[in-house]
Amino acid sequence: MPPHLSEADKADLIATAEALADAARAVTLVHFRTPGGIAAETKEAVRFDPVTVADRAAEQAMREILAWRRPADGIWGEEFGVTRGTSGLTWVLDPIDGTRGYLSGTPTWGVLIALSEEGGDKPGAPLMGLIDQPYIGERFLGGFGQARVTGPLGRADLRARGPRPLSEAILYSTFPEVGTPEEGAAFARLARQVKLTRYGTDCYAYGLIAAGQIDLVVEAGLQPYDVGGPIAVIEAAGGIVTDWAGGPAYRGGRVLAAANAEVHAAAMAVLNG
């Protein structure tokens, strides 16, 4: 169970999340769209899974802030692994979600931050989360009674779209192949039934669900740092995020994010058909 949090605690945790995002925003923008591009290594031998100096520097900057502001909290980061805490709370950090997009100069990558319950070998359920797109200056935040976006158009409340037939739904995923051949076939069944399918926006698509612009995001093969922040934001906006069987998704794997329970149920039936 998470520790009891007062309203002052919650305000401090939101302020900490914002400070983390500010720090990561500054670091990632230094290296974004540099002349000639930024160099990248690959984490895998079979496929190109890039990591850059910006990924590592952004996570390090966030870790330094947590060491100062929240030294008792745990950290579960993509680049530097797990630091155990004693508070019952864990920060889940993805310094650049969508490094392929970052390398390509597209403005749809983002910084993902989640505050989760302590969960043992993997983080527990997210209590609050944030999706930040530094280049366009847009930030989605959800949790502790808040669901808001701030950006070029100012500040607005987040509210996911209401129910509509699957034939009128807009579906997003990062990769056309989605995952394994079996998972790809399931996604293709769903894609044939919706109004519009688009690809390649990484974490930004989850923000679009929370902002009431699209209906579904379906992905597979994710890690906890890929989904903790988006889950908190979407749920705060009235949406729903589960795995493809309807169970918790905060530990990664197959993820089905939906604007409402009705479109979620319809999509899940097709994926499991």
Short mmCIF file of C-alpha atoms in Angstrom, two decimals:
data_model
loop_
_atom_site.label_atom_id
_atom_site.label_comp_id
_atom_site.label_asym_id
_atom_site.label_seq_id
_atom_site.Cartn_x
_atom_site.Cartn_y
_atom_site.Cartn_z
CA MET A 1 0.00 0.00 0.00
CA PRO A 2 1.24 3.54 -0.71
CA PRO A 3 1.90 5.79 2.27
CA HIS A 4 -0.77 8.21 3.43
CA LEU A 5 -0.39 11.43 1.48
CA SER A 6 -1.68 14.76 2.73
CA GLU A 7 -2.72 17.52 0.37
CA ALA A 8 0.61 19.20 1.09
CA ASP A 9 2.40 15.95 0.18
CA LYS A 10 0.49 15.73 -3.09
CA ALA A 11 1.29 19.34 -3.96
CA ASP A 12 4.98 18.69 -3.30
CA LEU A 13 4.94 15.54 -5.43
CA ILE A 14 3.32 17.38 -8.35
CA ALA A 15 5.85 20.19 -7.99
CA THR A 16 8.65 17.62 -7.98
CA ALA A 17 7.31 16.00 -11.16
CA GLU A 18 7.19 19.40 -12.83
CA ALA A 19 10.77 20.11 -11.72
CA LEU A 20 11.91 16.78 -13.17
CA ALA A 21 10.19 17.55 -16.47
CA ASP A 22 11.70 21.04 -16.58
CA ALA A 23 15.18 19.61 -16.09
CA ALA A 24 14.73 16.92 -18.73
CA ARG A 25 13.23 19.46 -21.13
CA ALA A 26 16.31 21.67 -20.88
CA VAL A 27 18.73 18.80 -21.43
CA THR A 28 16.90 17.19 -24.35
CA LEU A 29 16.48 20.47 -26.21
CA VAL A 30 20.24 21.11 -26.13
CA HIS A 31 20.77 18.06 -28.37
CA PHE A 32 17.58 18.12 -30.45
CA ARG A 33 17.80 18.95 -34.17
CA THR A 34 21.51 19.70 -33.98
CA PRO A 35 23.29 20.16 -37.34
CA GLY A 36 24.16 16.76 -38.74
CA GLY A 37 22.07 14.99 -36.11
CA ILE A 38 22.99 13.38 -32.80
CA ALA A 39 24.97 10.14 -32.56
CA ALA A 40 23.24 7.07 -31.18
CA GLU A 41 24.23 3.64 -29.93
CA THR A 42 21.92 0.64 -30.10
CA LYS A 43 20.88 -1.39 -27.07
CA GLU A 44 20.14 -4.50 -29.13
CA ALA A 45 22.09 -6.45 -31.74
CA VAL A 46 19.09 -7.69 -33.74
CA ARG A 47 17.23 -4.40 -34.18
CA PHE A 48 18.02 -0.71 -33.85
CA ASP A 49 16.99 0.33 -30.34
CA PRO A 50 18.81 3.65 -29.94
CA VAL A 51 20.11 5.47 -26.90
CA THR A 52 21.85 8.85 -26.97
CA VAL A 53 23.82 11.11 -24.68
CA ALA A 54 20.58 13.09 -24.29
CA ASP A 55 18.71 10.06 -22.87
CA ARG A 56 21.40 9.50 -20.26
CA ALA A 57 21.93 13.16 -19.40
CA ALA A 58 18.20 13.80 -18.99
CA GLU A 59 17.74 10.86 -16.63
CA GLN A 60 20.82 11.88 -14.66
CA ALA A 61 19.44 15.40 -14.28
CA MET A 62 16.15 14.00 -12.95
CA ARG A 63 17.94 11.68 -10.55
CA GLU A 64 19.95 14.58 -9.13
CA ILE A 65 16.75 16.50 -8.39
CA LEU A 66 15.22 13.47 -6.66
CA ALA A 67 18.36 12.95 -4.58
CA TRP A 68 17.90 16.50 -3.31
CA ARG A 69 14.11 16.80 -3.05
CA ARG A 70 12.97 13.21 -2.39
CA PRO A 71 15.92 11.13 -1.15
CA ALA A 72 13.74 8.44 0.47
CA ASP A 73 11.86 7.62 -2.75
CA GLY A 74 12.85 4.83 -5.09
CA ILE A 75 13.71 5.30 -8.77
CA TRP A 76 13.06 2.96 -11.69
CA GLY A 77 14.75 4.48 -14.74
CA GLU A 78 15.21 3.26 -18.29
CA GLU A 79 18.88 4.19 -18.53
CA PHE A 80 20.28 3.69 -15.01
CA GLY A 81 18.07 1.00 -13.54
CA VAL A 82 16.64 0.69 -10.06
CA THR A 83 17.44 2.61 -6.89
CA ARG A 84 15.53 1.26 -3.91
CA GLY A 85 13.77 3.66 -1.58
CA THR A 86 12.20 3.54 1.87
CA SER A 87 9.16 5.81 1.45
CA GLY A 88 6.88 3.35 -0.35
CA LEU A 89 6.97 5.53 -3.47
CA THR A 90 8.92 5.00 -6.69
CA TRP A 91 9.59 7.42 -9.55
CA VAL A 92 9.44 5.75 -12.96
CA LEU A 93 11.49 7.68 -15.53
CA ASP A 94 11.73 7.48 -19.30
CA PRO A 95 13.99 10.41 -20.24
CA ILE A 96 13.17 10.17 -23.96
CA ASP A 97 10.26 8.00 -25.01
CA GLY A 98 10.60 7.78 -28.78
CA THR A 99 14.35 8.09 -29.29
CA ARG A 100 13.91 7.09 -32.95
CA GLY A 101 11.65 10.11 -33.41
CA TYR A 102 14.08 12.27 -31.46
CA LEU A 103 16.90 11.25 -33.80
CA SER A 104 14.67 12.02 -36.80
CA GLY A 105 13.77 15.52 -35.62
CA THR A 106 10.05 14.85 -35.19
CA PRO A 107 8.28 16.60 -32.27
CA THR A 108 6.33 13.58 -31.01
CA TRP A 109 8.86 12.05 -28.58
CA GLY A 110 8.49 12.93 -24.95
CA VAL A 111 9.67 12.73 -21.36
CA LEU A 112 7.63 10.30 -19.25
CA ILE A 113 7.45 10.54 -15.48
CA ALA A 114 5.28 8.48 -13.14
CA LEU A 115 4.99 8.35 -9.38
CA SER A 116 4.10 4.78 -8.46
CA GLU A 117 3.56 2.58 -5.48
CA GLU A 118 6.59 0.50 -4.50
CA GLY A 119 6.13 -2.75 -6.41
CA GLY A 120 9.09 -5.05 -5.75
CA ASP A 121 10.79 -6.27 -8.90
CA LYS A 122 8.79 -3.76 -11.00
CA PRO A 123 6.98 -0.52 -10.11
CA GLY A 124 3.48 -0.70 -8.70
CA ALA A 125 0.36 1.14 -9.82
CA PRO A 126 0.90 4.77 -10.87
CA LEU A 127 -0.54 7.46 -8.61
CA MET A 128 0.36 10.44 -10.77
CA GLY A 129 2.02 10.91 -14.13
CA LEU A 130 3.26 13.34 -16.71
CA ILE A 131 3.90 13.38 -20.46
CA ASP A 132 6.09 16.28 -21.59
CA GLN A 133 6.92 17.25 -25.19
CA PRO A 134 9.79 19.73 -24.81
CA TYR A 135 10.05 21.08 -28.36
CA ILE A 136 6.45 22.27 -28.62
CA GLY A 137 6.30 23.03 -24.90
CA GLU A 138 3.28 20.85 -24.18
CA ARG A 139 2.80 19.03 -20.89
CA PHE A 140 0.04 16.61 -19.89
CA LEU A 141 -0.37 15.92 -16.16
CA GLY A 142 -2.77 13.59 -14.38
CA GLY A 143 -3.28 12.42 -10.82
CA PHE A 144 -4.20 13.58 -7.30
CA GLY A 145 -7.41 15.11 -8.62
CA GLN A 146 -5.77 16.96 -11.50
CA ALA A 147 -6.01 16.37 -15.26
CA ARG A 148 -4.56 19.24 -17.26
CA VAL A 149 -2.46 20.21 -20.23
CA THR A 150 -0.30 23.31 -20.59
CA GLY A 151 1.22 24.39 -23.86
CA PRO A 152 1.14 26.85 -26.75
CA LEU A 153 -2.61 27.35 -26.34
CA GLY A 154 -2.38 27.94 -22.60
CA ARG A 155 -3.81 25.69 -19.92
CA ALA A 156 -6.86 23.44 -20.25
CA ASP A 157 -8.53 20.56 -18.46
CA LEU A 158 -8.13 17.10 -19.95
CA ARG A 159 -11.20 15.06 -20.84
CA ALA A 160 -11.19 11.92 -22.95
CA ARG A 161 -13.78 11.50 -25.72
CA GLY A 162 -17.16 9.94 -25.13
CA PRO A 163 -18.42 6.65 -26.59
CA ARG A 164 -18.76 6.15 -30.35
CA PRO A 165 -19.00 3.10 -32.61
CA LEU A 166 -15.73 1.35 -33.36
CA SER A 167 -16.30 2.26 -37.00
CA GLU A 168 -15.93 5.94 -36.01
CA ALA A 169 -12.87 5.48 -33.79
CA ILE A 170 -9.32 6.75 -34.37
CA LEU A 171 -6.57 4.24 -33.55
CA TYR A 172 -2.84 4.85 -33.02
CA SER A 173 0.24 2.68 -32.55
CA THR A 174 3.95 3.40 -32.69
CA PHE A 175 4.95 0.62 -35.09
CA PRO A 176 2.85 -0.93 -37.90
CA GLU A 177 4.11 -4.40 -36.94
CA VAL A 178 3.02 -3.78 -33.29
CA GLY A 179 4.84 -6.80 -31.82
CA THR A 180 4.97 -10.50 -32.65
CA PRO A 181 3.29 -11.79 -35.83
CA GLU A 182 0.35 -12.94 -33.70
CA GLU A 183 0.03 -9.52 -32.05
CA GLY A 184 0.36 -7.82 -35.42
CA ALA A 185 -2.47 -9.95 -36.82
CA ALA A 186 -4.71 -9.01 -33.90
CA PHE A 187 -3.94 -5.32 -34.42
CA ALA A 188 -4.66 -5.64 -38.15
CA ARG A 189 -8.12 -7.04 -37.33
CA LEU A 190 -8.81 -3.99 -35.19
CA ALA A 191 -7.37 -1.56 -37.75
CA ARG A 192 -9.80 -2.89 -40.38
CA GLN A 193 -12.75 -1.96 -38.17
CA VAL A 194 -11.89 1.61 -37.19
CA LYS A 195 -12.30 4.83 -39.12
CA LEU A 196 -8.63 5.87 -39.12
CA THR A 197 -5.31 4.27 -38.12
CA ARG A 198 -2.10 6.25 -37.69
CA TYR A 199 1.43 5.36 -36.59
CA GLY A 200 4.66 6.69 -35.17
CA THR A 201 3.78 9.19 -32.43
CA ASP A 202 5.24 7.25 -29.48
CA CYS A 203 4.00 8.62 -26.13
CA TYR A 204 2.29 11.63 -27.70
CA ALA A 205 -0.63 9.45 -28.81
CA TYR A 206 -1.49 8.76 -25.18
CA GLY A 207 -1.68 12.48 -24.58
CA LEU A 208 -4.09 12.75 -27.51
CA ILE A 209 -6.43 10.26 -25.82
CA ALA A 210 -6.42 12.36 -22.65
CA ALA A 211 -7.00 15.52 -24.67
CA GLY A 212 -10.11 14.08 -26.33
CA GLN A 213 -8.64 13.87 -29.85
CA ILE A 214 -8.43 10.11 -30.48
CA ASP A 215 -10.01 6.94 -29.15
CA LEU A 216 -7.46 4.12 -28.96
CA VAL A 217 -3.77 3.31 -28.63
CA VAL A 218 -2.73 -0.33 -28.95
CA GLU A 219 0.84 -1.51 -28.42
CA ALA A 220 2.86 -4.54 -27.32
CA GLY A 221 6.26 -5.29 -25.84
CA LEU A 222 6.30 -2.24 -23.57
CA GLN A 223 8.20 -1.68 -20.34
CA PRO A 224 6.90 -0.06 -17.11
CA TYR A 225 8.65 3.21 -17.92
CA ASP A 226 6.78 3.34 -21.26
CA VAL A 227 3.32 3.28 -19.69
CA GLY A 228 3.28 4.53 -16.09
CA GLY A 229 2.98 8.22 -16.93
CA PRO A 230 0.47 7.73 -19.76
CA ILE A 231 -1.73 5.49 -17.59
CA ALA A 232 -1.99 8.14 -14.87
CA VAL A 233 -2.73 10.92 -17.37
CA ILE A 234 -5.37 8.97 -19.30
CA GLU A 235 -7.14 7.67 -16.20
CA ALA A 236 -7.24 11.17 -14.71
CA ALA A 237 -8.90 12.34 -17.94
CA GLY A 238 -11.60 9.66 -17.68
CA GLY A 239 -10.06 7.07 -19.98
CA ILE A 240 -9.04 3.48 -19.34
CA VAL A 241 -5.75 1.61 -19.81
CA THR A 242 -5.36 -2.16 -19.43
CA ASP A 243 -3.52 -5.04 -20.99
CA TRP A 244 -5.24 -6.79 -23.91
CA ALA A 245 -7.08 -9.10 -21.49
CA GLY A 246 -8.44 -6.29 -19.35
CA GLY A 247 -5.89 -6.62 -16.52
CA PRO A 248 -3.43 -4.05 -15.17
CA ALA A 249 -0.99 -2.63 -17.73
CA TYR A 250 1.44 -0.70 -15.53
CA ARG A 251 4.05 -3.47 -15.71
CA GLY A 252 4.20 -3.23 -19.49
CA GLY A 253 3.63 -5.86 -22.14
CA ARG A 254 0.50 -5.55 -24.28
CA VAL A 255 -1.29 -2.24 -23.71
CA LEU A 256 -4.79 -1.13 -24.74
CA ALA A 257 -5.52 2.54 -23.95
CA ALA A 258 -9.01 3.84 -24.66
CA ALA A 259 -11.01 7.00 -24.26
CA ASN A 260 -13.89 5.24 -22.53
CA ALA A 261 -15.09 1.84 -21.33
CA GLU A 262 -17.33 1.21 -24.34
CA VAL A 263 -14.68 1.63 -27.04
CA HIS A 264 -12.23 -0.25 -24.82
CA ALA A 265 -14.55 -3.25 -24.61
CA ALA A 266 -15.18 -3.23 -28.36
CA ALA A 267 -11.46 -3.07 -29.15
CA MET A 268 -10.58 -5.77 -26.64
CA ALA A 269 -13.14 -8.12 -28.17
CA VAL A 270 -11.55 -7.71 -31.60
CA LEU A 271 -7.98 -8.08 -30.31
CA ASN A 272 -8.90 -11.33 -28.60
CA GLY A 273 -11.03 -12.59 -31.48
#
